Every structure is written in C-alpha cells, then in structure tokens.
Amino acid sequence: MSAAPAVEVEGVAKRFRMYRERNQSLKAALMRGGRASFDEYWALKDVSFEIPQGSTFALIGENGSGKSTLLKCIARILEPERGRIRTHGSVAALLELGSGFHPELSGRENVFLNGSILGMTKRELERKFDEIVDFAGIEPFIDQPVKNYSSGMYMRLGFSVAINVDPDILLVDEVLAVGDAAFQEKCMEKFVDFRRAGKTVVIVSHAMGSMRTLCDQAAWLDRGSLLDIGRADAIVDRYVDKGHEKGVAPGTAGGANAEARVGSGEARLTTVEMLDASGTPATSFRTGDPVTVRVGYECTERVEQPAFALAMDTVDGMRFWAHHTRDGGLELPFIEGTGHVDLVIPALALQPYTIDLSARILDHTLTHTYDFRRHCYRFVVETGDHRESGGVVALGGRWTADLPASASETAV
Ligand SMILES: Nc1ncnc2c1ncn2[C@@H]1O[C@H](COP(=O)(O)OP(=O)(O)O)[C@@H](O)[C@H]1O
Ligand SMILES: [Mg+2]
C-alpha cells in the first residue's frame, strides 16, 4: 500500500446552531419575519492533522471538546462548514450506543438494516450473520425488539456489525466504556487483528490506560482545537497530568469536565448527590459505608418512560461502573414536575480512591439523552474497617490456606 494517510483532516471547522425556542411554530417564525433565533457554536475550529494508514489512533479530550463531532465528519454524517476531509479506503463507524438501530425492530432485522447502511449486501450479511450474532453473544435475544436490550447488548451488537463490515478504516466512539470486561477484551483483540491486517482504527475513549497501550498515536482535542498530537503514550500522560493539575475540590463540581452537559432538556437533572447513612450529602466515604445516590430532576413537560443512569470513573479516567434504572428493574411509567430517584447502595465496595460520578436521563430506548451531567459529583473513598491492598474495588474475599499439617500444628 502507498504511504498516503488513511485520513487527512484539513482546516476543518464545524458549527452548530442551537435554536432558542424548542417548539418553532411556523406562525412564530413568521412573526419574527422569518428570521430564526439561534446561538452559534463552533464545535471544531480549524483542525488539521493526518491519521497514518495502519495505525491505531486515539482521539482524546474532555467531554464537549469535539471528538464525536470530528468522527461524524470523518464518517460523512456531518458536513463541516470549512475545510475538508479525505479518507483513503472504506469507512465503518460505530458512533453512539446503538446508533442506527431501530428500537421497534428485532436484533435480526437491525443487523440487516444497519449492515446495509454500512454498505454490506444482503448476501454478505446472510453469510456473516451467525458470526455477527455470535461475537455479540446475544443469540437467545436476536428475535426480540432491541428496545428490550440492555445497553451492553445494544452496544455489543452494534460493534459486532461494524467490525464485520470489515472496513479499511474503523471509527469507534466510546464503546469500551460500556461493555463488560470480557467483551472489552474481545474488542481489543479485534483492534489488534485490524492493525495486523494493515487497517486503521480511530478510537475515542476515556479509558486512558487502554488508549495508552493500544494506540500508536493520539490527537488531543481541546474545546474544538487540536492541542497536541504524537505518540499515544506521551499524549495520554500529558492529558492525565493536566487532569490532575486541575485539582477540582471534591463535592460540588467534578473532575476535568465539570461543565460538560448535553441533552435535549425536556427532563433535566437538578441535584446529583451522595448521601451518607444519616441522609446528609457527603463527599467522603469509607469502604463499606452505606451510600444513597440521589438524582433530582425537573421536567418542562411530562416525560414518558424515562431511564436514569449513573456512572463512575476514577480520577484518572477509568470507567469502572455504570448502572441504569432499566437494568436495575425499575420501570418508571412517566415523570412530571420535580422529584428524585435514589440508588441505594448497601455497602460501598470501593477502595480508597477519588471518583467522579456522572448522571444521565434517557428515553426508554436509551438512545436519546434528555440531560447528561458528566463528572458532576466528585467524592473520595477512605480506608474503612475492611481494607484490601490495591485497585478500585473491594471484593470482600477471605483468604484461607490449606496448610501442611506441620504448619497448622505450630499455628495452634
Ligand atoms: N447536534 C448538535 N447540536 C448542537 N450542538 C452540538 C451538537 N452535537 C454536538 N454539539 C456540541 O458540540 C460540542 C462538541 O460535542 P462532541 O463532539 O459531542 O464532543 P465530545 O465527543 O468530545 O464530547 C459540545 O459543546 C456539544 O454540546
Ligand atoms: Mg463524544
């Protein structure tokens, strides 16, 4: 193959317009003399760089820095206002959780729909169908509507379709954060296979540890501009260092991305806090403490079948936990006005660490976000009565030993 880069990004700028009134009626528009009222926001500002062919390339940056927007531009889902993007080879993208999936259709129907959108023929899809379903590990559910899938199943099926398209360039946005460890490992293996086959993978992830070891190169986006580019290990280290430097105080606002907030706003998160055993908000807990996460909401209208989701990241960016009301068996028929939902955690199974909590309100398909507050609450875990030696979680195991008889005797 020639040495031409897989992707060339040249002076790309992307603007979003946010309309001030959500329900624009024709009459209202006419009253204003046809002029729409909106705010402009440049999500990408003159970004230029190249992604070498055959590289595994990380795109990193705080939430809202433009990573997803850039991937969508590369995938030609969005058209930049300025600049241009050249891709050499076929492109498949796994952009958002189950993007391209139709909630009412079954897994099987979605594989065919999604696969054909990604450019596979019906014959190819028929040939690869078993492999796709097998990789996703959702065979028993394949004929159920995907709206009944857990977020993990959604993501696994989406990923499985995207990799089976066998593109020259694979774009993946934040999928590593969602699946379980076994599936993440399978994804990693696929990325390695891709690299071995001389293909290019562009990954957006907050799993800095994985990005550091998996990727050759990285580009760091900061508020829509390219801040740094180079070897992945060096860029990731600089990024993580900067996150630490910020030293946000525990409690009120979270880590590196405290301001990050997105969503359509019909339902909004008001307070997100963690309560101790006495029901008082606290930012410091001990391993094993009972904790209640309280998520307050406010609606501008009645919102049917919402789901609430929480996630925790370590201060160095590892997503180690996520849970939502649907997977937790809490079906909310609707919400209206104001209120709150609680997640009661009997014993906080975490080791001493600084942790950022994120919260989200979603629709029942888990694909539409009403409000998302990333890293909105930071707390620290301190050593409790139960102590383990390292890592993030406290598994609570007990050591036993099958000692030789002589050793047991001396122990008595
Ligand atoms: N469709 C959209 N309409 C309006 N603003 C958007 C849209 N998509 C993204 N944005 C805004 O553009 C910025 C960059 O978003 P995004 O590319 O999703 O960032 P990242 O993936 O790095 O978190 C954010 O401020 C976000 O709110
Ligand atoms: Mg994104």
Tab-separated table of C-alpha atoms and ligand atoms in Angstrom:
chain	number	residue	atom	x	y	z
A	1	MET	CA	0.000	0.000	0.000
A	2	SER	CA	1.064	3.548	-0.583
A	3	ALA	CA	2.152	5.741	2.281
A	4	ALA	CA	-0.863	8.024	1.842
A	5	PRO	CA	-2.528	8.711	5.171
A	6	ALA	CA	-5.789	6.886	5.876
A	7	VAL	CA	-7.467	10.123	6.899
A	8	GLU	CA	-6.457	13.695	6.103
A	9	VAL	CA	-8.182	16.416	8.069
A	10	GLU	CA	-7.519	19.843	6.627
A	11	GLY	CA	-8.645	23.054	8.306
A	12	VAL	CA	-11.943	21.548	9.429
A	13	ALA	CA	-14.431	23.781	11.209
A	14	LYS	CA	-17.898	22.659	12.261
A	15	ARG	CA	-20.631	24.913	13.532
A	16	PHE	CA	-23.818	24.015	15.354
A	17	ARG	CA	-26.797	26.258	15.663
A	18	MET	CA	-28.894	25.985	18.755
A	19	TYR	CA	-32.349	27.400	18.306
A	20	ARG	CA	-33.597	29.321	21.307
A	21	GLU	CA	-37.207	28.210	21.112
A	22	ARG	CA	-37.604	24.484	21.110
A	23	ASN	CA	-41.019	24.299	19.508
A	24	GLN	CA	-40.695	26.520	16.496
A	25	SER	CA	-44.101	27.062	15.024
A	26	LEU	CA	-44.480	28.459	11.553
A	27	LYS	CA	-46.522	31.295	12.954
A	28	ALA	CA	-43.831	32.217	15.482
A	29	ALA	CA	-41.223	32.107	12.735
A	30	LEU	CA	-43.355	34.382	10.535
A	31	MET	CA	-43.894	36.814	13.388
A	32	ARG	CA	-40.172	37.212	13.683
A	33	GLY	CA	-40.094	37.981	9.978
A	34	GLY	CA	-38.767	34.535	9.089
A	35	ARG	CA	-35.572	35.073	10.985
A	36	ALA	CA	-34.783	32.186	13.260
A	37	SER	CA	-33.221	32.982	16.552
A	38	PHE	CA	-30.256	30.827	17.416
A	39	ASP	CA	-26.892	30.682	19.099
A	40	GLU	CA	-23.890	29.585	17.128
A	41	TYR	CA	-21.335	27.244	18.483
A	42	TRP	CA	-18.116	26.174	16.797
A	43	ALA	CA	-17.562	22.584	17.893
A	44	LEU	CA	-14.446	22.306	15.693
A	45	LYS	CA	-12.192	25.234	14.907
A	46	ASP	CA	-9.675	24.815	12.112
A	47	VAL	CA	-8.483	21.311	12.919
A	48	SER	CA	-5.757	19.792	10.730
A	49	PHE	CA	-3.913	16.506	11.118
A	50	GLU	CA	-3.330	13.158	9.468
A	51	ILE	CA	-4.048	9.644	10.582
A	52	PRO	CA	-1.458	7.263	9.139
A	53	GLN	CA	-2.623	4.159	7.363
A	54	GLY	CA	-2.442	1.066	9.533
A	55	SER	CA	-2.281	2.995	12.755
A	56	THR	CA	-4.436	2.587	15.829
A	57	PHE	CA	-5.200	6.169	16.605
A	58	ALA	CA	-6.665	7.666	19.780
A	59	LEU	CA	-8.726	10.819	19.840
A	60	ILE	CA	-8.756	12.195	23.349
A	61	GLY	CA	-10.096	15.281	25.051
A	62	GLU	CA	-12.560	16.392	27.645
A	63	ASN	CA	-16.265	15.988	27.119
A	64	GLY	CA	-17.532	18.547	24.658
A	65	SER	CA	-14.128	19.002	23.031
A	66	GLY	CA	-15.434	17.859	19.637
A	67	LYS	CA	-14.276	14.251	19.408
A	68	SER	CA	-17.637	12.809	18.375
A	69	THR	CA	-18.239	15.695	16.004
A	70	LEU	CA	-14.908	15.022	14.317
A	71	LEU	CA	-15.646	11.305	13.982
A	72	LYS	CA	-19.022	12.145	12.448
A	73	CYS	CA	-17.310	14.461	9.967
A	74	ILE	CA	-14.840	11.712	9.039
A	75	ALA	CA	-17.775	9.302	8.648
A	76	ARG	CA	-19.544	11.942	6.471
A	77	ILE	CA	-22.547	12.009	8.772
A	78	LEU	CA	-21.844	15.696	9.339
A	79	GLU	CA	-20.632	18.177	6.789
A	80	PRO	CA	-18.035	20.671	8.058
A	81	GLU	CA	-18.618	24.367	7.335
A	82	ARG	CA	-14.992	24.792	6.322
A	83	GLY	CA	-12.064	22.603	5.418
A	84	ARG	CA	-12.078	19.106	4.030
A	85	ILE	CA	-11.549	15.535	4.992
A	86	ARG	CA	-10.101	12.914	2.730
A	87	THR	CA	-10.343	9.231	3.539
A	88	HIS	CA	-8.467	6.506	1.694
A	89	GLY	CA	-10.422	3.287	1.887
A	90	SER	CA	-13.829	2.231	3.096
A	91	VAL	CA	-15.069	3.579	6.399
A	92	ALA	CA	-17.319	1.986	9.015
A	93	ALA	CA	-18.289	3.812	12.141
A	94	LEU	CA	-19.653	2.772	15.473
A	95	LEU	CA	-20.582	6.161	16.733
A	96	GLU	CA	-23.020	6.056	19.557
A	97	LEU	CA	-24.644	3.446	21.596
A	98	GLY	CA	-26.762	1.539	19.096
A	99	SER	CA	-26.769	4.390	16.624
A	100	GLY	CA	-28.514	3.272	13.512
A	101	PHE	CA	-30.646	0.800	15.429
A	102	HIS	CA	-34.390	0.966	15.244
A	103	PRO	CA	-35.867	0.275	18.696
A	104	GLU	CA	-39.032	-1.450	17.476
A	105	LEU	CA	-37.225	-3.851	15.151
A	106	SER	CA	-35.679	-7.103	16.287
A	107	GLY	CA	-31.947	-7.650	16.622
A	108	ARG	CA	-32.028	-9.710	13.438
A	109	GLU	CA	-33.823	-7.009	11.440
A	110	ASN	CA	-31.460	-4.391	12.801
A	111	VAL	CA	-28.397	-6.372	11.755
A	112	PHE	CA	-29.688	-6.331	8.179
A	113	LEU	CA	-30.778	-2.699	8.309
A	114	ASN	CA	-27.618	-1.453	9.992
A	115	GLY	CA	-25.351	-3.675	7.890
A	116	SER	CA	-26.851	-2.399	4.667
A	117	ILE	CA	-26.498	1.214	5.822
A	118	LEU	CA	-22.828	0.431	6.422
A	119	GLY	CA	-22.565	-0.873	2.874
A	120	MET	CA	-22.938	-4.635	3.128
A	121	THR	CA	-25.052	-6.515	0.625
A	122	LYS	CA	-27.863	-8.819	1.731
A	123	ARG	CA	-25.784	-11.821	0.633
A	124	GLU	CA	-22.764	-10.734	2.645
A	125	LEU	CA	-24.987	-10.158	5.627
A	126	GLU	CA	-26.554	-13.592	5.320
A	127	ARG	CA	-23.096	-15.116	5.161
A	128	LYS	CA	-21.811	-13.205	8.173
A	129	PHE	CA	-24.991	-13.199	10.225
A	130	ASP	CA	-24.066	-16.054	12.573
A	131	GLU	CA	-20.629	-14.637	13.182
A	132	ILE	CA	-22.098	-11.210	13.993
A	133	VAL	CA	-24.597	-12.621	16.462
A	134	ASP	CA	-22.035	-14.964	17.942
A	135	PHE	CA	-19.499	-12.194	18.534
A	136	ALA	CA	-22.158	-10.080	20.192
A	137	GLY	CA	-23.178	-13.014	22.371
A	138	ILE	CA	-26.888	-12.267	22.135
A	139	GLU	CA	-28.151	-15.287	20.219
A	140	PRO	CA	-31.122	-16.004	22.543
A	141	PHE	CA	-32.416	-12.441	22.109
A	142	ILE	CA	-31.868	-11.952	18.403
A	143	ASP	CA	-35.571	-12.041	17.527
A	144	GLN	CA	-36.642	-9.653	20.276
A	145	PRO	CA	-37.060	-5.930	19.627
A	146	VAL	CA	-33.829	-4.150	20.527
A	147	LYS	CA	-35.727	-1.729	22.754
A	148	ASN	CA	-35.768	-4.576	25.283
A	149	TYR	CA	-31.995	-4.971	25.147
A	150	SER	CA	-29.731	-3.826	27.928
A	151	SER	CA	-27.265	-1.097	26.972
A	152	GLY	CA	-24.496	-3.693	26.930
A	153	MET	CA	-26.390	-5.867	24.435
A	154	TYR	CA	-27.131	-2.862	22.237
A	155	MET	CA	-23.523	-1.891	22.154
A	156	ARG	CA	-22.217	-5.395	21.551
A	157	LEU	CA	-24.499	-5.907	18.588
A	158	GLY	CA	-23.625	-2.508	17.114
A	159	PHE	CA	-19.940	-3.168	17.499
A	160	SER	CA	-20.248	-6.630	16.037
A	161	VAL	CA	-21.993	-5.330	12.908
A	162	ALA	CA	-19.438	-2.540	12.450
A	163	ILE	CA	-16.388	-4.784	12.672
A	164	ASN	CA	-17.917	-7.391	10.386
A	165	VAL	CA	-18.304	-4.816	7.659
A	166	ASP	CA	-14.531	-5.252	7.525
A	167	PRO	CA	-13.730	-1.674	6.574
A	168	ASP	CA	-10.288	-0.208	5.836
A	169	ILE	CA	-10.945	2.456	8.445
A	170	LEU	CA	-12.947	1.758	11.597
A	171	LEU	CA	-14.179	4.628	13.744
A	172	VAL	CA	-15.269	3.802	17.296
A	173	ASP	CA	-16.738	6.256	19.762
A	174	GLU	CA	-16.779	5.445	23.474
A	175	VAL	CA	-17.700	1.785	23.187
A	176	LEU	CA	-15.057	0.474	25.504
A	177	ALA	CA	-16.719	2.145	28.447
A	178	VAL	CA	-19.981	0.259	28.127
A	179	GLY	CA	-19.350	-3.438	27.803
A	180	ASP	CA	-18.211	-5.884	30.416
A	181	ALA	CA	-14.542	-6.785	30.770
A	182	ALA	CA	-14.792	-9.949	28.676
A	183	PHE	CA	-16.370	-8.099	25.779
A	184	GLN	CA	-13.884	-5.243	26.046
A	185	GLU	CA	-11.131	-7.785	25.748
A	186	LYS	CA	-12.730	-9.243	22.616
A	187	CYS	CA	-12.902	-5.710	21.169
A	188	MET	CA	-9.252	-5.123	21.970
A	189	GLU	CA	-8.346	-8.361	20.201
A	190	LYS	CA	-10.322	-7.191	17.169
A	191	PHE	CA	-8.445	-3.893	17.154
A	192	VAL	CA	-5.172	-5.796	17.234
A	193	ASP	CA	-6.385	-8.017	14.349
A	194	PHE	CA	-7.307	-4.886	12.442
A	195	ARG	CA	-3.877	-3.422	12.935
A	196	ARG	CA	-2.245	-6.671	11.891
A	197	ALA	CA	-4.291	-6.584	8.690
A	198	GLY	CA	-2.919	-3.097	7.984
A	199	LYS	CA	-6.209	-1.409	8.728
A	200	THR	CA	-6.716	1.855	10.530
A	201	VAL	CA	-8.696	2.215	13.750
A	202	VAL	CA	-9.654	5.550	15.258
A	203	ILE	CA	-10.804	5.238	18.853
A	204	VAL	CA	-12.439	7.734	21.174
A	205	SER	CA	-12.334	6.564	24.747
A	206	HIS	CA	-11.898	7.774	28.279
A	207	ALA	CA	-10.161	4.543	29.193
A	208	MET	CA	-6.765	6.178	29.267
A	209	GLY	CA	-4.918	3.054	30.372
A	210	SER	CA	-6.153	1.155	27.318
A	211	MET	CA	-5.578	4.061	24.946
A	212	ARG	CA	-2.017	4.347	26.152
A	213	THR	CA	-1.120	0.748	25.430
A	214	LEU	CA	-3.405	0.021	22.482
A	215	CYS	CA	-2.811	3.069	20.311
A	216	ASP	CA	0.281	4.130	18.377
A	217	GLN	CA	-0.663	7.747	18.053
A	218	ALA	CA	-3.039	10.178	19.631
A	219	ALA	CA	-4.532	13.578	18.936
A	220	TRP	CA	-5.755	15.733	21.811
A	221	LEU	CA	-8.723	17.988	21.157
A	222	ASP	CA	-9.409	20.887	23.458
A	223	ARG	CA	-12.553	22.984	23.001
A	224	GLY	CA	-12.646	22.255	19.301
A	225	SER	CA	-8.953	22.795	18.575
A	226	LEU	CA	-6.085	20.399	18.185
A	227	LEU	CA	-3.935	20.885	21.273
A	228	ASP	CA	-1.360	18.159	20.762
A	229	ILE	CA	-0.583	15.176	18.562
A	230	GLY	CA	2.063	12.486	18.756
A	231	ARG	CA	2.846	9.128	20.294
A	232	ALA	CA	-0.140	7.846	22.240
A	233	ASP	CA	1.745	7.168	25.472
A	234	ALA	CA	3.216	10.679	25.618
A	235	ILE	CA	-0.060	12.422	24.769
A	236	VAL	CA	-2.087	10.348	27.225
A	237	ASP	CA	0.418	11.064	30.009
A	238	ARG	CA	0.228	14.782	29.339
A	239	TYR	CA	-3.555	14.651	29.249
A	240	VAL	CA	-3.826	12.727	32.515
A	241	ASP	CA	-1.296	15.037	34.182
A	242	LYS	CA	-3.312	18.049	33.184
A	243	GLY	CA	-6.479	16.486	34.601
A	244	HIS	CA	-4.774	16.053	37.920
A	245	GLU	CA	-3.404	19.563	37.938
A	246	LYS	CA	-6.859	20.998	37.818
A	247	GLY	CA	-7.398	19.792	41.378
A	248	VAL	CA	-11.124	20.376	41.481
A	249	ALA	CA	-12.396	20.324	45.044
A	250	PRO	CA	-14.457	17.279	45.933
A	251	GLY	CA	-18.203	17.597	46.080
A	252	THR	CA	-19.670	20.383	44.043
A	253	ALA	CA	-18.180	20.097	40.602
A	254	GLY	CA	-16.469	17.048	39.246
A	255	GLY	CA	-13.202	16.408	37.525
A	256	ALA	CA	-11.657	17.605	34.339
A	257	ASN	CA	-15.018	18.006	32.623
A	258	ALA	CA	-17.158	19.650	35.222
A	259	GLU	CA	-19.057	21.859	32.779
A	260	ALA	CA	-19.884	19.114	30.346
A	261	ARG	CA	-23.597	18.918	29.914
A	262	VAL	CA	-25.651	17.818	26.940
A	263	GLY	CA	-29.218	16.798	26.230
A	264	SER	CA	-32.493	17.919	24.752
A	265	GLY	CA	-33.769	19.253	28.113
A	266	GLU	CA	-37.390	18.004	28.438
A	267	ALA	CA	-36.201	16.498	31.716
A	268	ARG	CA	-33.216	17.983	33.487
A	269	LEU	CA	-31.009	16.847	36.307
A	270	THR	CA	-31.228	19.286	39.190
A	271	THR	CA	-29.150	17.886	42.013
A	272	VAL	CA	-26.922	14.853	41.950
A	273	GLU	CA	-25.559	13.962	45.336
A	274	MET	CA	-24.396	11.149	47.535
A	275	LEU	CA	-25.935	10.784	50.967
A	276	ASP	CA	-24.365	9.096	53.968
A	277	ALA	CA	-26.151	6.791	56.438
A	278	SER	CA	-27.856	9.754	58.109
A	279	GLY	CA	-29.153	11.069	54.772
A	280	THR	CA	-26.748	14.005	54.691
A	281	PRO	CA	-24.901	14.834	51.464
A	282	ALA	CA	-21.227	13.907	51.829
A	283	THR	CA	-18.160	13.822	49.643
A	284	SER	CA	-16.102	11.458	51.715
A	285	PHE	CA	-16.986	7.849	52.484
A	286	ARG	CA	-15.246	4.816	53.845
A	287	THR	CA	-15.008	1.409	52.209
A	288	GLY	CA	-18.158	-0.489	53.155
A	289	ASP	CA	-20.254	2.558	54.076
A	290	PRO	CA	-23.940	2.562	53.108
A	291	VAL	CA	-24.495	5.247	50.474
A	292	THR	CA	-27.514	6.605	48.627
A	293	VAL	CA	-27.071	8.345	45.304
A	294	ARG	CA	-29.903	10.848	44.929
A	295	VAL	CA	-30.703	12.223	41.485
A	296	GLY	CA	-33.110	15.160	41.394
A	297	TYR	CA	-34.981	16.046	38.228
A	298	GLU	CA	-37.175	18.771	36.822
A	299	CYS	CA	-39.389	18.424	33.748
A	300	THR	CA	-40.756	21.035	31.390
A	301	GLU	CA	-43.332	18.519	30.239
A	302	ARG	CA	-44.489	15.013	31.075
A	303	VAL	CA	-41.756	12.590	30.042
A	304	GLU	CA	-42.845	9.016	29.322
A	305	GLN	CA	-40.810	6.013	30.419
A	306	PRO	CA	-37.555	7.727	31.263
A	307	ALA	CA	-34.463	5.911	32.445
A	308	PHE	CA	-31.888	7.272	34.874
A	309	ALA	CA	-28.284	6.226	34.537
A	310	LEU	CA	-25.255	6.679	36.727
A	311	ALA	CA	-21.604	6.013	36.034
A	312	MET	CA	-18.396	6.260	37.993
A	313	ASP	CA	-14.917	6.986	36.693
A	314	THR	CA	-11.696	7.031	38.614
A	315	VAL	CA	-9.966	10.384	38.685
A	316	ASP	CA	-7.517	9.015	36.100
A	317	GLY	CA	-10.309	8.309	33.691
A	318	MET	CA	-11.228	4.652	34.042
A	319	ARG	CA	-14.933	3.919	33.746
A	320	PHE	CA	-15.292	1.128	36.265
A	321	TRP	CA	-19.049	1.136	36.876
A	322	ALA	CA	-22.346	2.117	35.249
A	323	HIS	CA	-25.926	1.241	36.013
A	324	HIS	CA	-29.334	2.428	34.866
A	325	THR	CA	-32.856	2.056	36.152
A	326	ARG	CA	-33.896	-0.283	33.332
A	327	ASP	CA	-31.132	-2.778	34.001
A	328	GLY	CA	-31.923	-2.347	37.690
A	329	GLY	CA	-35.548	-3.424	37.094
A	330	LEU	CA	-37.108	-0.038	37.879
A	331	GLU	CA	-39.579	0.901	35.160
A	332	LEU	CA	-40.760	4.488	35.506
A	333	PRO	CA	-44.092	4.980	33.673
A	334	PHE	CA	-43.516	8.737	33.440
A	335	ILE	CA	-42.102	11.715	35.325
A	336	GLU	CA	-43.552	15.192	35.634
A	337	GLY	CA	-42.680	18.356	37.547
A	338	THR	CA	-39.897	17.741	40.018
A	339	GLY	CA	-38.776	14.750	42.013
A	340	HIS	CA	-35.893	12.422	42.582
A	341	VAL	CA	-34.786	8.834	42.184
A	342	ASP	CA	-32.416	7.089	44.579
A	343	LEU	CA	-29.903	4.346	44.108
A	344	VAL	CA	-29.429	2.733	47.495
A	345	ILE	CA	-26.028	1.077	47.843
A	346	PRO	CA	-25.912	-1.068	50.995
A	347	ALA	CA	-22.108	-1.122	51.187
A	348	LEU	CA	-19.743	0.919	49.032
A	349	ALA	CA	-17.429	-1.774	47.695
A	350	LEU	CA	-14.681	0.640	46.725
A	351	GLN	CA	-11.125	1.091	47.867
A	352	PRO	CA	-9.595	4.446	48.737
A	353	TYR	CA	-9.743	6.461	45.535
A	354	THR	CA	-11.031	9.746	44.147
A	355	ILE	CA	-14.071	9.145	41.985
A	356	ASP	CA	-16.212	11.188	39.623
A	357	LEU	CA	-19.905	10.445	39.307
A	358	SER	CA	-21.875	11.172	36.120
A	359	ALA	CA	-25.645	11.121	35.710
A	360	ARG	CA	-27.989	10.963	32.739
A	361	ILE	CA	-31.707	10.949	31.989
A	362	LEU	CA	-32.562	8.967	28.881
A	363	ASP	CA	-35.611	7.887	26.958
A	364	HIS	CA	-36.823	4.293	27.210
A	365	THR	CA	-34.722	3.144	24.264
A	366	LEU	CA	-31.614	4.501	25.997
A	367	THR	CA	-30.613	6.213	22.784
A	368	HIS	CA	-31.885	9.728	23.393
A	369	THR	CA	-30.423	11.884	26.156
A	370	TYR	CA	-32.647	14.410	27.945
A	371	ASP	CA	-29.839	15.595	30.182
A	372	PHE	CA	-26.342	14.408	30.879
A	373	ARG	CA	-24.017	15.779	33.507
A	374	ARG	CA	-20.594	14.291	33.244
A	375	HIS	CA	-18.469	14.235	36.371
A	376	CYS	CA	-20.945	16.359	38.267
A	377	TYR	CA	-20.062	14.990	41.698
A	378	ARG	CA	-16.634	14.092	42.981
A	379	PHE	CA	-16.133	12.037	46.119
A	380	VAL	CA	-13.305	10.312	47.878
A	381	VAL	CA	-13.254	6.883	49.447
A	382	GLU	CA	-11.142	6.444	52.538
A	383	THR	CA	-9.948	3.332	54.294
A	384	GLY	CA	-12.732	1.691	56.281
A	385	ASP	CA	-12.762	-1.235	58.658
A	386	HIS	CA	-12.328	-3.569	55.739
A	387	ARG	CA	-9.094	-2.979	53.871
A	388	GLU	CA	-7.788	-4.509	50.650
A	389	SER	CA	-4.385	-3.954	49.110
A	390	GLY	CA	-4.890	-2.157	45.792
A	391	GLY	CA	-7.120	-1.282	42.858
A	392	VAL	CA	-10.522	0.362	42.826
A	393	VAL	CA	-12.980	-2.251	44.033
A	394	ALA	CA	-13.146	-4.073	47.335
A	395	LEU	CA	-14.298	-7.586	46.516
A	396	GLY	CA	-14.541	-8.659	50.148
A	397	GLY	CA	-12.889	-12.052	49.617
A	398	ARG	CA	-11.453	-14.011	52.515
A	399	TRP	CA	-8.055	-15.711	52.392
A	400	THR	CA	-7.828	-19.294	53.516
A	401	ALA	CA	-4.939	-21.693	53.163
A	402	ASP	CA	-4.656	-25.409	53.054
A	403	LEU	CA	-1.539	-25.597	55.193
A	404	PRO	CA	0.673	-28.646	55.579
A	405	ALA	CA	-0.122	-30.455	58.845
A	406	SER	CA	3.142	-29.374	60.492
A	407	ALA	CA	2.420	-25.691	59.788
A	408	SER	CA	-1.126	-25.970	61.212
A	409	GLU	CA	0.249	-27.524	64.357
A	410	THR	CA	2.695	-24.743	65.033
A	411	ALA	CA	-0.108	-22.254	64.350
A	412	VAL	CA	-2.244	-23.721	67.158
B	1	LIG	N1	-26.149	18.262	17.086
B	1	LIG	C1	-25.626	19.212	17.873
B	1	LIG	N2	-26.250	20.412	18.025
B	1	LIG	C2	-25.719	21.364	18.807
B	1	LIG	N3	-24.564	21.256	19.467
B	1	LIG	C3	-23.902	20.084	19.354
B	1	LIG	C4	-24.394	19.011	18.562
B	1	LIG	N4	-23.527	17.980	18.648
B	1	LIG	C5	-22.528	18.406	19.473
B	1	LIG	N5	-22.752	19.669	19.886
B	1	LIG	C6	-21.881	20.448	20.756
B	1	LIG	O1	-20.587	20.465	20.203
B	1	LIG	C7	-19.609	20.315	21.196
B	1	LIG	C8	-18.755	19.123	20.904
B	1	LIG	O2	-19.517	17.970	21.106
B	1	LIG	P1	-18.956	16.495	20.863
B	1	LIG	O3	-18.317	16.425	19.533
B	1	LIG	O4	-20.055	15.560	21.159
B	1	LIG	O5	-17.823	16.394	21.985
B	1	LIG	P2	-17.107	15.122	22.602
B	1	LIG	O6	-17.438	13.932	21.779
B	1	LIG	O7	-15.659	15.467	22.592
B	1	LIG	O8	-17.622	15.004	23.996
B	1	LIG	C9	-20.355	20.231	22.527
B	1	LIG	O9	-20.376	21.512	23.116
B	1	LIG	C10	-21.738	19.811	22.118
B	1	LIG	O10	-22.695	20.281	23.042
B	2	MG	MG	-18.467	12.235	22.325
